[in-house]
mmCIF file of C-alpha atoms in Angstrom:
data_model
loop_
_atom_site.group_PDB
_atom_site.id
_atom_site.type_symbol
_atom_site.label_atom_id
_atom_site.label_comp_id
_atom_site.label_asym_id
_atom_site.label_seq_id
_atom_site.Cartn_x
_atom_site.Cartn_y
_atom_site.Cartn_z
ATOM 1 C CA UNK A 147 0.000 0.000 0.000
ATOM 2 C CA UNK A 148 1.267 3.498 -0.869
ATOM 3 C CA UNK A 149 0.778 5.859 2.054
ATOM 4 C CA UNK A 150 1.323 9.600 1.663
ATOM 5 C CA UNK A 151 0.172 11.073 4.969
ATOM 6 C CA UNK A 152 -1.309 10.430 8.402
ATOM 7 C CA UNK A 153 -4.447 12.269 9.528
ATOM 8 C CA UNK A 154 -4.547 12.400 13.326
ATOM 9 C CA UNK A 155 -7.559 13.020 15.482
ATOM 10 C CA UNK A 156 -6.565 15.135 18.507
ATOM 11 C CA UNK A 157 -8.498 14.244 21.661
ATOM 12 C CA UNK A 158 -7.599 10.756 22.799
ATOM 13 C CA UNK A 159 -4.918 10.373 20.109
ATOM 14 C CA UNK A 160 -2.497 13.251 20.684
ATOM 15 C CA UNK A 161 -3.922 14.806 23.870
ATOM 16 C CA UNK A 162 -5.283 12.838 26.822
ATOM 17 C CA UNK A 163 -8.402 14.928 27.284
ATOM 18 C CA UNK A 164 -10.716 12.219 28.592
ATOM 19 C CA UNK A 165 -10.916 13.201 32.264
ATOM 20 C CA UNK A 166 -11.214 16.929 31.565
ATOM 21 C CA UNK A 167 -14.011 16.358 29.076
ATOM 22 C CA UNK A 168 -15.739 13.891 31.395
ATOM 23 C CA UNK A 169 -15.836 16.553 34.116
ATOM 24 C CA UNK A 170 -17.145 19.183 31.704
ATOM 25 C CA UNK A 171 -19.898 17.027 30.266
ATOM 26 C CA UNK A 172 -20.853 15.752 33.724
ATOM 27 C CA UNK A 173 -21.202 19.314 34.981
ATOM 28 C CA UNK A 174 -23.214 20.335 31.915
ATOM 29 C CA UNK A 175 -25.520 17.320 32.240
ATOM 30 C CA UNK A 176 -26.129 18.235 35.891
ATOM 31 C CA UNK A 177 -26.990 21.812 34.962
ATOM 32 C CA UNK A 178 -29.506 20.605 32.383
ATOM 33 C CA UNK A 179 -31.013 17.771 34.417
ATOM 34 C CA UNK A 180 -29.653 15.080 32.087
ATOM 35 C CA UNK A 181 -28.144 11.685 32.808
ATOM 36 C CA UNK A 182 -24.382 12.100 32.455
ATOM 37 C CA UNK A 183 -24.060 8.376 31.779
ATOM 38 C CA UNK A 184 -26.214 8.785 28.672
ATOM 39 C CA UNK A 185 -24.555 11.991 27.498
ATOM 40 C CA UNK A 186 -20.908 10.947 27.890
ATOM 41 C CA UNK A 187 -20.744 8.144 25.276
ATOM 42 C CA UNK A 188 -22.262 10.490 22.687
ATOM 43 C CA UNK A 189 -19.481 13.077 23.035
ATOM 44 C CA UNK A 190 -16.626 11.115 21.442
ATOM 45 C CA UNK A 191 -15.583 12.367 18.022
ATOM 46 C CA UNK A 192 -18.412 14.895 17.823
ATOM 47 C CA UNK A 193 -18.628 18.669 17.947
ATOM 48 C CA UNK A 194 -20.212 19.853 21.222
ATOM 49 C CA UNK A 195 -23.160 21.288 19.295
ATOM 50 C CA UNK A 196 -23.834 17.907 17.702
ATOM 51 C CA UNK A 197 -23.813 16.180 21.098
ATOM 52 C CA UNK A 198 -26.284 18.773 22.382
ATOM 53 C CA UNK A 199 -28.558 18.095 19.391
ATOM 54 C CA UNK A 200 -28.471 14.375 20.149
ATOM 55 C CA UNK A 201 -28.999 14.567 23.912
ATOM 56 C CA UNK A 202 -31.089 17.721 24.429
ATOM 57 C CA UNK A 203 -32.810 18.693 21.156
ATOM 58 C CA UNK A 204 -34.979 21.210 23.003
ATOM 59 C CA UNK A 205 -31.925 23.356 23.757
ATOM 60 C CA UNK A 206 -30.124 25.850 21.499
ATOM 61 C CA UNK A 207 -26.808 24.206 20.513
ATOM 62 C CA UNK A 208 -25.007 27.523 19.974
ATOM 63 C CA UNK A 209 -25.968 28.781 23.428
ATOM 64 C CA UNK A 210 -25.041 25.494 25.070
ATOM 65 C CA UNK A 211 -21.655 25.624 23.315
ATOM 66 C CA UNK A 212 -20.966 28.875 25.176
ATOM 67 C CA UNK A 213 -21.800 27.184 28.475
ATOM 68 C CA UNK A 214 -19.580 24.207 27.616
ATOM 69 C CA UNK A 215 -16.729 26.500 26.576
ATOM 70 C CA UNK A 216 -16.893 28.298 29.933
ATOM 71 C CA UNK A 217 -16.804 24.977 31.767
ATOM 72 C CA UNK A 218 -13.898 23.835 29.615
ATOM 73 C CA UNK A 219 -11.946 27.034 30.318
ATOM 74 C CA UNK A 220 -12.001 26.077 33.997
ATOM 75 C CA UNK A 221 -9.987 22.949 33.202
ATOM 76 C CA UNK A 222 -6.936 25.024 32.244
ATOM 77 C CA UNK A 223 -3.935 22.724 31.730
ATOM 78 C CA UNK A 224 -5.754 19.414 32.264
ATOM 79 C CA UNK A 225 -4.784 18.094 28.817
ATOM 80 C CA UNK A 226 -1.581 16.033 29.065
ATOM 81 C CA UNK A 227 0.080 14.758 25.919
ATOM 82 C CA UNK A 228 -0.423 11.107 24.994
ATOM 83 C CA UNK A 229 2.798 9.149 25.531
ATOM 84 C CA UNK A 230 5.024 9.171 22.468
ATOM 85 C CA UNK A 231 2.992 11.757 20.547
ATOM 86 C CA UNK A 232 5.580 14.567 20.647
ATOM 87 C CA UNK A 233 8.409 12.349 19.420
ATOM 88 C CA UNK A 234 6.233 10.808 16.714
ATOM 89 C CA UNK A 235 5.069 14.124 15.271
ATOM 90 C CA UNK A 236 8.538 15.636 15.340
ATOM 91 C CA UNK A 237 9.875 12.626 13.417
ATOM 92 C CA UNK A 238 7.299 12.887 10.628
ATOM 93 C CA UNK A 239 7.939 15.042 7.534
ATOM 94 C CA UNK A 240 6.041 18.315 7.877
ATOM 95 C CA UNK A 241 3.763 17.635 4.888
ATOM 96 C CA UNK A 242 3.168 13.998 5.793
ATOM 97 C CA UNK A 243 0.592 14.601 8.523
ATOM 98 C CA UNK A 244 -2.407 16.686 9.495
ATOM 99 C CA UNK A 245 -4.751 17.075 12.441
ATOM 100 C CA UNK A 246 -8.489 16.575 11.943
ATOM 101 C CA UNK A 247 -10.603 17.336 14.986
ATOM 102 C CA UNK A 248 -14.109 18.324 15.991
ATOM 103 C CA UNK A 249 -12.522 20.747 18.448
ATOM 104 C CA UNK A 250 -11.867 24.486 18.382
ATOM 105 C CA UNK A 251 -8.816 25.974 16.645
ATOM 106 C CA UNK A 252 -7.851 28.376 19.442
ATOM 107 C CA UNK A 253 -8.198 25.769 22.179
ATOM 108 C CA UNK A 254 -6.173 23.190 20.246
ATOM 109 C CA UNK A 255 -3.381 25.685 19.531
ATOM 110 C CA UNK A 256 -3.192 26.650 23.211
ATOM 111 C CA UNK A 257 -3.122 23.039 24.395
ATOM 112 C CA UNK A 258 -0.521 22.035 21.814
ATOM 113 C CA UNK A 259 1.706 24.874 22.991
ATOM 114 C CA UNK A 260 1.452 23.746 26.620
ATOM 115 C CA UNK A 261 2.060 20.099 25.658
ATOM 116 C CA UNK A 262 5.005 20.861 23.374
ATOM 117 C CA UNK A 263 3.286 19.387 20.334
ATOM 118 C CA UNK A 264 4.139 20.803 16.887
ATOM 119 C CA UNK A 265 1.371 21.984 14.568
ATOM 120 C CA UNK A 266 1.173 20.742 10.970
ATOM 121 C CA UNK A 267 0.513 22.849 7.904
ATOM 122 C CA UNK A 268 -2.910 21.213 7.379
ATOM 123 C CA UNK A 269 -5.400 21.520 10.216
ATOM 124 C CA UNK A 270 -9.145 20.850 9.998
ATOM 125 C CA UNK A 271 -11.449 21.884 12.849
ATOM 126 C CA UNK A 272 -15.121 21.457 13.633
ATOM 127 C CA UNK A 273 -15.904 24.959 12.408
ATOM 128 C CA UNK A 274 -14.312 24.204 9.025
ATOM 129 C CA UNK A 275 -16.977 21.715 7.945
ATOM 130 C CA UNK A 276 -20.718 21.708 7.423
ATOM 131 C CA UNK A 277 -21.144 18.067 8.406
ATOM 132 C CA UNK A 278 -18.902 16.878 11.231
ATOM 133 C CA UNK A 279 -17.833 13.334 12.118
ATOM 134 C CA UNK A 280 -19.175 10.695 11.465
ATOM 135 C CA UNK A 281 -19.619 12.392 8.056
ATOM 136 C CA UNK A 282 -16.489 12.163 5.859
ATOM 137 C CA UNK A 283 -16.185 15.877 5.018
ATOM 138 C CA UNK A 284 -13.364 16.626 7.482
ATOM 139 C CA UNK A 285 -11.111 13.847 6.199
ATOM 140 C CA UNK A 286 -11.868 14.609 2.570
ATOM 141 C CA UNK A 287 -10.910 18.239 3.228
ATOM 142 C CA UNK A 288 -7.630 17.254 4.888
ATOM 143 C CA UNK A 289 -6.640 14.872 2.094
ATOM 144 C CA UNK A 290 -7.400 17.523 -0.541
ATOM 145 C CA UNK A 291 -5.347 20.133 1.337
ATOM 146 C CA UNK A 292 -2.399 17.731 1.316
ATOM 147 C CA UNK A 293 -2.870 17.090 -2.415
ATOM 148 C CA UNK A 294 -3.595 13.403 -1.846
ATOM 149 C CA UNK A 295 -6.343 10.948 -2.637
ATOM 150 C CA UNK A 296 -8.101 9.751 0.531
ATOM 151 C CA UNK A 297 -6.916 6.207 -0.198
ATOM 152 C CA UNK A 298 -3.328 7.453 0.270
ATOM 153 C CA UNK A 299 -4.089 8.664 3.810
ATOM 154 C CA UNK A 300 -4.085 6.801 7.118
ATOM 155 C CA UNK A 301 -6.574 8.097 9.697
ATOM 156 C CA UNK A 302 -5.719 7.522 13.380
ATOM 157 C CA UNK A 303 -8.874 7.709 15.506
ATOM 158 C CA UNK A 304 -9.928 6.703 19.021
ATOM 159 C CA UNK A 305 -13.695 7.165 18.595
ATOM 160 C CA UNK A 306 -16.317 5.217 16.641
ATOM 161 C CA UNK A 307 -17.627 8.403 14.989
ATOM 162 C CA UNK A 308 -14.133 9.227 13.762
ATOM 163 C CA UNK A 309 -13.523 5.716 12.474
ATOM 164 C CA UNK A 310 -16.811 5.932 10.573
ATOM 165 C CA UNK A 311 -15.786 9.307 9.099
ATOM 166 C CA UNK A 312 -12.421 7.999 7.943
ATOM 167 C CA UNK A 313 -13.907 4.891 6.368
ATOM 168 C CA UNK A 314 -16.644 6.905 4.630
ATOM 169 C CA UNK A 315 -13.956 9.191 3.189
ATOM 170 C CA UNK A 316 -12.162 6.211 1.648
ATOM 171 C CA UNK A 317 -9.112 6.384 3.923
ATOM 172 C CA UNK A 318 -7.312 3.523 5.604
ATOM 173 C CA UNK A 319 -8.199 3.748 9.312
ATOM 174 C CA UNK A 320 -6.270 2.778 12.428
ATOM 175 C CA UNK A 321 -8.220 2.499 15.664
ATOM 176 C CA UNK A 322 -6.230 3.958 18.577
ATOM 177 C CA UNK A 323 -7.356 2.104 21.688
ATOM 178 C CA UNK A 324 -6.966 4.841 24.307
ATOM 179 C CA UNK A 325 -10.678 5.429 24.991
ATOM 180 C CA UNK A 326 -12.429 2.510 23.264
ATOM 181 C CA UNK A 327 -11.572 -1.137 22.814
ATOM 182 C CA UNK A 328 -11.070 -2.786 19.451
ATOM 183 C CA UNK A 329 -14.614 -4.098 19.161
ATOM 184 C CA UNK A 330 -15.962 -0.545 19.503
ATOM 185 C CA UNK A 331 -13.596 0.711 16.804
ATOM 186 C CA UNK A 332 -14.511 -1.751 14.087
ATOM 187 C CA UNK A 333 -14.518 -1.527 11.077
ATOM 188 C CA UNK A 334 -11.031 0.000 11.492
ATOM 189 C CA UNK A 335 -8.467 -1.664 9.222
ATOM 190 C CA UNK A 336 -5.838 -2.016 11.949
ATOM 191 C CA UNK A 337 -5.268 -1.038 15.580
ATOM 192 C CA UNK A 338 -2.633 0.797 17.598
ATOM 193 C CA UNK A 339 -2.504 0.490 21.376
ATOM 194 C CA UNK A 340 0.353 2.999 21.777
ATOM 195 C CA UNK A 341 2.304 5.405 19.613
ATOM 196 C CA UNK A 342 5.145 2.910 19.578
ATOM 197 C CA UNK A 343 2.735 0.802 17.513
ATOM 198 C CA UNK A 344 1.967 3.822 15.332
ATOM 199 C CA UNK A 345 5.651 4.449 14.706
ATOM 200 C CA UNK A 346 6.377 0.798 13.932
ATOM 201 C CA UNK A 347 3.631 0.741 11.310
ATOM 202 C CA UNK A 348 4.729 4.023 9.729
ATOM 203 C CA UNK A 349 8.219 2.601 9.369
ATOM 204 C CA UNK A 350 6.854 -0.404 7.482
ATOM 205 C CA UNK A 351 5.117 1.875 4.965
ATOM 206 C CA UNK A 352 8.058 4.243 4.593
ATOM 207 C CA UNK A 353 6.704 7.402 6.268
ATOM 208 C CA UNK A 354 9.264 7.095 9.065
ATOM 209 C CA UNK A 355 12.875 6.061 8.608
ATOM 210 C CA UNK A 356 13.869 2.840 10.331
ATOM 211 C CA UNK A 357 16.229 4.755 12.604
ATOM 212 C CA UNK A 358 13.501 7.095 13.901
ATOM 213 C CA UNK A 359 12.314 6.928 17.519
ATOM 214 C CA UNK A 360 14.777 4.259 18.589
#
């Protein structure tokens, strides 16, 4: 298989945002009289507005996004880097990767700076698309910005909605098992448990040199 680039999701793949987001969504659910246990599984891989539409259709998603953003601001630096992510991204050629996230551009930039993560040339955010994950638009946009066919891109995703988006776009998809197990991430084409696994695979397809990250 010829592979030209890797398209990384952010939360759960490059940043360990699970606990911070769990606190935010739990607080929001409490404010709105909702069951946090029902809301939480519907947050992965989705824009906050889309989760609001799914769990509380009677509410205004744009107004609830403001509430969620305020709650998220209170988390400050609660977004540690996923082990191995900094080294992996620094080892990749600058035009051989992108980030594709349902998150906010400003928040991602701030968290990357704190975590010491580099930013790629191609970045796709929730506000950049009309239809967010699990629709394929975000991954199609990233592949086009890199000048590649989707089939030449590997998507790395930790959420079922993201896996579905990558597959619908025609990309090869790796399920990253930080927040979901392998059964939840099917029909991913392959699975990475750590970024050591990611690096090993990228060496086999020629995106990383064999001497990288040793």
